[in-house]
Structures are given as structure tokens and as C-alpha cells.
């Protein structure tokens, strides 16, 4: 059974870089059927997609964060990571990692919902 | 970016009620739409993908419909475990975007 687990510091100082890791167990991040992503949720607010990485290393970022975001894979550890630079209080949120799984071909190509999520990790930005 | 607008923002309903939540996209997303349920302090849970496909293990009282720009999530008979916040999400075009959420409350 595929499981995802976020890890990283819970408190980050303003202007620093946030680094989070998502460890994948029960499956491989090199699967060609899967995309791996980061989503965040500020306190009391909705969900915001941060970005996604494919097993080839191809990345897709939210333009609102693109200048500050880097998502990468570590295939040797079966992990993917998020770096968010120049952190401010507005980046305080619960950060989730998740998988989007696609299957089928042609007209039967389907899936794509974020079907497996980590439990989330709370990141507070404060000096 | 594609804007996703859910309505209503809050919904008060009773156990056994039929509940419908609407999600509108600012441009066509074909059928690349997912619905999630989220409870306080928990990660979202995938209910529906590709607009109308029920995720494995999700009760059949949940159903999704629509294509293009208008989509609905229906709960045929609301159960106590269904009181939660629901989000739609488009994944037709990057950046992927979520609706603002619909909170289903006990009437």
C-alpha cells in the first residue's frame, strides 16, 4: 500500500528557505504512471497547488510561487522534496505531499486525481 | 489560470438529505476534474476523478457529473460521516487549481 510522509522543520524564520521532504513507501517514484506534488493550506483557508514533478524530473510550478519554488526527486531514497525560498508569514501553512496516478491509454486514459496524500506537516514562519 | 468557483460556500443539511455541490470552471477543462472531502486536521480524501469516476472504496452515495465548465458532486443520502468540507480541483491545465471549498454542516 502506497504511503507518503512529509518531514521537515516546523518553524522557519522569515527570509529563509523552507525545505521539506516526502518519503514514498510501498511504491516507486520512478513509476511512469505517477506525478508527485506539493499542496499547501494556510490556517483556516483552502488548498493551493504548489507544484508537481514527474519521474523524468520534469517539473510544473504554480506561477504565483514559481520564482521561489524548486521541486526535485531523489530516486536513490525514493523521496521528492520542496524548497521554497524567501519565506514570509504568508507561507505559514500545512504542507501536503500527494500522488496523482494515471492509467489506461487512448480514449480510456483516466485517473489523475490526487489519490494518496501524506498526513501533512505544519510550517510556521516566525522569527 | 483557470478559476474554479464552487457553490454554495456553506450548506446546512440533515442526515438523509440529498446534497448537490456545483463547481464551475472559467474555461473548459474537459472532464479533468476531481472532488475531495476534507475533515478538520486531516488530509483531503479523493472521492471522484475524471468528473464522474468513483475512487475505489468511496461509498456509492457519492457521484459526480459534468464536463466542460460545469460539474456537480451529489451525495444521495447524507450520512453523519459526510459532514466535512468538499473541494473540486481541475487538472486539465497547469497550474492545477482548487475551488474555494464547500462546508457541509449539520442543520
mmCIF file of C-alpha atoms in Angstrom:
data_model
loop_
_atom_site.group_PDB
_atom_site.id
_atom_site.type_symbol
_atom_site.label_atom_id
_atom_site.label_comp_id
_atom_site.label_asym_id
_atom_site.label_seq_id
_atom_site.Cartn_x
_atom_site.Cartn_y
_atom_site.Cartn_z
ATOM 1 C CA UNK A 1 0.000 0.000 0.000
ATOM 2 C CA UNK A 2 1.486 3.309 -1.081
ATOM 3 C CA UNK A 3 2.193 5.747 1.725
ATOM 4 C CA UNK A 4 3.624 9.257 1.755
ATOM 5 C CA UNK A 5 5.218 11.004 4.730
ATOM 6 C CA UNK A 6 6.318 14.629 4.907
ATOM 7 C CA UNK A 7 9.257 15.709 7.027
ATOM 8 C CA UNK A 8 10.993 18.976 7.730
ATOM 9 C CA UNK A 9 11.234 21.828 10.216
ATOM 10 C CA UNK A 10 8.054 23.104 11.785
ATOM 11 C CA UNK A 11 9.419 26.599 12.328
ATOM 12 C CA UNK A 12 11.240 28.692 9.755
ATOM 13 C CA UNK A 13 12.491 32.252 10.052
ATOM 14 C CA UNK A 14 11.379 34.928 7.607
ATOM 15 C CA UNK A 15 13.580 35.313 4.523
ATOM 16 C CA UNK A 16 14.994 31.800 4.957
ATOM 17 C CA UNK A 17 14.404 28.796 2.700
ATOM 18 C CA UNK A 18 11.853 26.146 3.643
ATOM 19 C CA UNK A 19 12.938 22.585 2.845
ATOM 20 C CA UNK A 20 10.526 19.667 3.055
ATOM 21 C CA UNK A 21 10.893 16.042 2.031
ATOM 22 C CA UNK A 22 8.242 13.493 1.117
ATOM 23 C CA UNK A 23 9.232 9.877 1.606
ATOM 24 C CA UNK A 24 7.358 7.381 -0.537
ATOM 25 C CA UNK A 25 6.927 3.810 0.685
ATOM 26 C CA UNK A 26 5.116 0.885 -0.876
ATOM 27 C CA UNK A 27 5.829 2.082 -4.397
ATOM 28 C CA UNK A 28 8.417 3.729 -6.602
ATOM 29 C CA UNK A 29 8.704 7.393 -7.509
ATOM 30 C CA UNK A 30 10.083 6.284 -10.876
ATOM 31 C CA UNK A 31 6.708 4.929 -11.972
ATOM 32 C CA UNK A 32 5.755 6.390 -15.352
ATOM 33 C CA UNK A 33 2.101 6.458 -14.261
ATOM 34 C CA UNK A 34 2.588 8.838 -11.377
ATOM 35 C CA UNK A 35 3.108 12.528 -10.765
ATOM 36 C CA UNK A 36 4.255 13.737 -7.345
ATOM 37 C CA UNK A 37 3.114 17.028 -5.959
ATOM 38 C CA UNK A 38 3.037 19.515 -3.130
ATOM 39 C CA UNK A 39 -0.112 21.290 -1.939
ATOM 40 C CA UNK A 40 -0.476 23.692 0.974
ATOM 41 C CA UNK A 41 -3.281 25.002 3.134
ATOM 42 C CA UNK A 42 -2.942 28.201 5.176
ATOM 43 C CA UNK A 43 -4.743 28.161 8.537
ATOM 44 C CA UNK A 44 -8.500 28.247 8.034
ATOM 45 C CA UNK A 45 -8.193 28.557 4.266
ATOM 46 C CA UNK A 46 -8.432 26.423 1.139
ATOM 47 C CA UNK A 47 -5.998 24.283 -0.801
ATOM 48 C CA UNK A 48 -3.265 25.715 -3.015
ATOM 49 C CA UNK A 49 -1.315 23.616 -5.510
ATOM 50 C CA UNK A 50 2.408 24.414 -5.312
ATOM 51 C CA UNK A 51 3.889 22.180 -7.957
ATOM 52 C CA UNK A 52 4.380 18.699 -9.393
ATOM 53 C CA UNK A 53 7.310 16.569 -10.548
ATOM 54 C CA UNK A 54 7.323 13.636 -12.945
ATOM 55 C CA UNK A 55 9.724 10.699 -12.765
ATOM 56 C CA UNK A 56 11.765 12.219 -15.589
ATOM 57 C CA UNK A 57 12.456 15.213 -13.388
ATOM 58 C CA UNK A 58 10.128 17.454 -15.382
ATOM 59 C CA UNK A 59 8.539 19.988 -13.070
ATOM 60 C CA UNK A 60 5.417 22.130 -13.148
ATOM 61 C CA UNK A 61 5.040 25.064 -10.773
ATOM 62 C CA UNK A 62 2.329 27.455 -9.674
ATOM 63 C CA UNK A 63 3.211 30.755 -11.377
ATOM 64 C CA UNK A 64 2.387 32.599 -8.163
ATOM 65 C CA UNK A 65 5.297 30.796 -6.480
ATOM 66 C CA UNK A 66 7.466 29.859 -9.430
ATOM 67 C CA UNK A 67 10.312 32.255 -8.721
ATOM 68 C CA UNK A 68 10.724 30.798 -5.222
ATOM 69 C CA UNK A 69 9.968 27.091 -5.688
ATOM 70 C CA UNK A 70 12.104 24.096 -6.530
ATOM 71 C CA UNK A 71 10.769 20.539 -6.519
ATOM 72 C CA UNK A 72 13.133 17.655 -7.118
ATOM 73 C CA UNK A 73 13.419 13.874 -6.960
ATOM 74 C CA UNK A 74 15.901 11.703 -5.078
ATOM 75 C CA UNK A 75 15.400 8.305 -6.671
ATOM 76 C CA UNK A 76 18.059 6.661 -4.513
ATOM 77 C CA UNK A 77 15.977 7.420 -1.410
ATOM 78 C CA UNK A 78 12.551 7.219 -3.078
ATOM 79 C CA UNK A 79 11.849 10.767 -1.979
ATOM 80 C CA UNK A 80 10.880 14.064 -3.511
ATOM 81 C CA UNK A 81 11.460 17.445 -1.987
ATOM 82 C CA UNK A 82 10.221 21.014 -1.882
ATOM 83 C CA UNK A 83 12.325 24.121 -1.432
ATOM 84 C CA UNK A 84 10.618 27.476 -1.017
ATOM 85 C CA UNK A 85 12.879 30.482 -0.712
ATOM 86 C CA UNK A 86 12.421 33.965 0.756
ATOM 87 C CA UNK A 87 9.810 32.757 3.181
ATOM 88 C CA UNK A 88 7.296 35.215 4.708
ATOM 89 C CA UNK A 89 4.433 34.858 7.186
ATOM 90 C CA UNK A 90 2.113 34.293 4.222
ATOM 91 C CA UNK A 91 3.820 30.938 3.682
ATOM 92 C CA UNK A 92 2.634 29.654 7.061
ATOM 93 C CA UNK A 93 0.526 26.622 6.202
ATOM 94 C CA UNK A 94 0.077 22.886 6.394
ATOM 95 C CA UNK A 95 2.099 21.383 3.567
ATOM 96 C CA UNK A 96 0.945 18.136 1.985
ATOM 97 C CA UNK A 97 2.653 15.860 -0.497
ATOM 98 C CA UNK A 98 0.465 13.758 -2.772
ATOM 99 C CA UNK A 99 0.417 11.466 -5.785
ATOM 100 C CA UNK A 100 -1.556 11.801 -8.996
ATOM 101 C CA UNK A 101 -1.944 8.442 -10.694
ATOM 102 C CA UNK A 102 -2.907 7.971 -14.332
ATOM 103 C CA UNK A 103 -3.718 4.749 -16.147
ATOM 104 C CA UNK A 104 -5.180 3.405 -19.359
ATOM 105 C CA UNK A 105 -4.478 4.563 -22.879
ATOM 106 C CA UNK A 106 -6.133 6.344 -25.734
ATOM 107 C CA UNK A 107 -9.770 7.155 -25.090
ATOM 108 C CA UNK A 108 -9.579 5.123 -21.858
ATOM 109 C CA UNK A 109 -6.796 7.253 -20.384
ATOM 110 C CA UNK A 110 -8.004 8.238 -16.940
ATOM 111 C CA UNK A 111 -7.098 8.893 -13.331
ATOM 112 C CA UNK A 112 -5.157 11.949 -12.321
ATOM 113 C CA UNK A 113 -6.856 12.783 -9.075
ATOM 114 C CA UNK A 114 -4.586 13.148 -6.057
ATOM 115 C CA UNK A 115 -5.313 9.729 -4.644
ATOM 116 C CA UNK A 116 -2.639 9.284 -1.978
ATOM 117 C CA UNK A 117 -1.698 12.049 0.458
ATOM 118 C CA UNK A 118 0.735 12.467 3.273
ATOM 119 C CA UNK A 119 -0.684 13.449 6.649
ATOM 120 C CA UNK A 120 0.621 16.993 6.241
ATOM 121 C CA UNK A 121 3.232 18.959 8.124
ATOM 122 C CA UNK A 122 2.632 22.329 9.741
ATOM 123 C CA UNK A 123 5.121 25.044 8.878
ATOM 124 C CA UNK A 124 5.108 28.279 10.822
ATOM 125 C CA UNK A 125 7.101 31.264 9.643
ATOM 126 C CA UNK A 126 8.204 33.374 12.569
ATOM 127 C CA UNK A 127 11.318 34.985 13.924
ATOM 128 C CA UNK B 1 -5.030 30.386 -14.593
ATOM 129 C CA UNK B 2 -8.345 28.530 -14.628
ATOM 130 C CA UNK B 3 -10.610 29.746 -11.851
ATOM 131 C CA UNK B 4 -12.751 27.172 -10.082
ATOM 132 C CA UNK B 5 -15.869 28.509 -8.351
ATOM 133 C CA UNK B 6 -17.867 26.335 -6.002
ATOM 134 C CA UNK B 7 -21.372 26.972 -4.775
ATOM 135 C CA UNK B 8 -22.621 27.184 -2.189
ATOM 136 C CA UNK B 9 -19.779 28.062 0.170
ATOM 137 C CA UNK B 10 -21.712 26.614 3.089
ATOM 138 C CA UNK B 11 -24.554 24.154 3.057
ATOM 139 C CA UNK B 12 -26.743 23.149 6.005
ATOM 140 C CA UNK B 13 -28.372 19.764 5.649
ATOM 141 C CA UNK B 14 -29.818 16.889 7.639
ATOM 142 C CA UNK B 15 -28.943 13.216 7.679
ATOM 143 C CA UNK B 16 -30.700 11.549 4.777
ATOM 144 C CA UNK B 17 -30.835 14.680 2.619
ATOM 145 C CA UNK B 18 -29.772 14.696 -0.998
ATOM 146 C CA UNK B 19 -26.968 17.228 -1.362
ATOM 147 C CA UNK B 20 -25.578 18.807 -4.517
ATOM 148 C CA UNK B 21 -22.460 20.952 -4.803
ATOM 149 C CA UNK B 22 -21.629 22.800 -8.013
ATOM 150 C CA UNK B 23 -18.209 23.641 -9.413
ATOM 151 C CA UNK B 24 -17.744 25.940 -12.379
ATOM 152 C CA UNK B 25 -14.527 26.382 -14.343
ATOM 153 C CA UNK B 26 -13.608 29.678 -16.013
ATOM 154 C CA UNK B 27 -12.823 27.761 -19.209
ATOM 155 C CA UNK B 28 -13.277 24.228 -20.452
ATOM 156 C CA UNK B 29 -11.424 21.546 -18.533
ATOM 157 C CA UNK B 30 -12.960 18.663 -20.466
ATOM 158 C CA UNK B 31 -13.548 16.046 -17.756
ATOM 159 C CA UNK B 32 -10.311 16.501 -15.848
ATOM 160 C CA UNK B 33 -11.931 17.304 -12.524
ATOM 161 C CA UNK B 34 -11.594 15.735 -9.096
ATOM 162 C CA UNK B 35 -13.622 16.068 -5.902
ATOM 163 C CA UNK B 36 -12.176 15.762 -2.407
ATOM 164 C CA UNK B 37 -13.556 15.542 1.104
ATOM 165 C CA UNK B 38 -11.576 17.077 3.937
ATOM 166 C CA UNK B 39 -12.181 16.833 7.661
ATOM 167 C CA UNK B 40 -10.507 19.113 10.229
ATOM 168 C CA UNK B 41 -6.857 18.289 10.798
ATOM 169 C CA UNK B 42 -6.808 15.670 8.058
ATOM 170 C CA UNK B 43 -5.524 15.432 4.522
ATOM 171 C CA UNK B 44 -8.080 15.645 1.726
ATOM 172 C CA UNK B 45 -9.537 12.362 0.508
ATOM 173 C CA UNK B 46 -10.166 11.730 -3.181
ATOM 174 C CA UNK B 47 -13.823 10.929 -3.891
ATOM 175 C CA UNK B 48 -14.262 11.365 -7.640
ATOM 176 C CA UNK B 49 -11.779 11.665 -10.519
ATOM 177 C CA UNK B 50 -12.255 12.472 -14.185
ATOM 178 C CA UNK B 51 -15.542 14.156 -13.253
ATOM 179 C CA UNK B 52 -17.594 11.016 -12.696
ATOM 180 C CA UNK B 53 -15.357 8.070 -11.750
ATOM 181 C CA UNK B 54 -15.777 6.893 -8.181
ATOM 182 C CA UNK B 55 -12.497 6.307 -6.365
ATOM 183 C CA UNK B 56 -12.083 2.796 -5.015
ATOM 184 C CA UNK B 57 -13.515 2.388 -1.518
ATOM 185 C CA UNK B 58 -15.704 5.504 -1.687
ATOM 186 C CA UNK B 59 -19.384 4.843 -0.885
ATOM 187 C CA UNK B 60 -21.723 4.767 -3.869
ATOM 188 C CA UNK B 61 -23.874 7.551 -2.392
ATOM 189 C CA UNK B 62 -21.244 9.899 -3.818
ATOM 190 C CA UNK B 63 -21.467 10.655 -7.519
ATOM 191 C CA UNK B 64 -20.049 13.225 -9.908
ATOM 192 C CA UNK B 65 -21.225 14.557 -13.223
ATOM 193 C CA UNK B 66 -20.485 17.221 -15.792
ATOM 194 C CA UNK B 67 -17.950 18.156 -18.426
ATOM 195 C CA UNK B 68 -16.560 21.299 -19.964
ATOM 196 C CA UNK B 69 -17.148 24.044 -17.412
ATOM 197 C CA UNK B 70 -19.934 22.845 -15.122
ATOM 198 C CA UNK B 71 -19.709 19.981 -12.670
ATOM 199 C CA UNK B 72 -21.668 18.630 -9.733
ATOM 200 C CA UNK B 73 -20.970 16.426 -6.751
ATOM 201 C CA UNK B 74 -24.047 14.714 -5.357
ATOM 202 C CA UNK B 75 -24.448 12.874 -2.090
ATOM 203 C CA UNK B 76 -27.628 10.865 -2.480
ATOM 204 C CA UNK B 77 -28.360 10.391 1.221
ATOM 205 C CA UNK B 78 -26.213 12.389 3.612
ATOM 206 C CA UNK B 79 -24.664 10.352 6.404
ATOM 207 C CA UNK B 80 -23.173 11.587 9.708
ATOM 208 C CA UNK B 81 -19.669 10.868 8.415
ATOM 209 C CA UNK B 82 -20.229 13.176 5.420
ATOM 210 C CA UNK B 83 -20.203 16.446 7.355
ATOM 211 C CA UNK B 84 -16.963 17.939 6.063
ATOM 212 C CA UNK B 85 -15.567 20.417 3.547
ATOM 213 C CA UNK B 86 -15.559 19.479 -0.129
ATOM 214 C CA UNK B 87 -13.214 20.793 -2.810
ATOM 215 C CA UNK B 88 -13.161 20.493 -6.552
ATOM 216 C CA UNK B 89 -9.873 20.586 -8.464
ATOM 217 C CA UNK B 90 -9.092 20.873 -12.156
ATOM 218 C CA UNK B 91 -6.072 19.102 -13.607
ATOM 219 C CA UNK B 92 -6.670 19.780 -17.287
ATOM 220 C CA UNK B 93 -4.195 22.640 -17.385
ATOM 221 C CA UNK B 94 -1.277 23.789 -15.274
ATOM 222 C CA UNK B 95 -1.430 25.406 -12.802
ATOM 223 C CA UNK B 96 -3.815 22.928 -11.202
ATOM 224 C CA UNK B 97 -6.411 24.882 -9.259
ATOM 225 C CA UNK B 98 -8.895 24.162 -6.495
ATOM 226 C CA UNK B 99 -12.280 25.579 -5.748
ATOM 227 C CA UNK B 100 -12.626 27.559 -2.545
ATOM 228 C CA UNK B 101 -14.451 24.752 -0.771
ATOM 229 C CA UNK B 102 -17.989 23.956 0.352
ATOM 230 C CA UNK B 103 -18.596 23.256 4.022
ATOM 231 C CA UNK B 104 -21.429 20.827 4.668
ATOM 232 C CA UNK B 105 -22.845 21.476 8.127
ATOM 233 C CA UNK B 106 -25.454 19.802 10.271
ATOM 234 C CA UNK B 107 -28.826 21.528 10.046
#
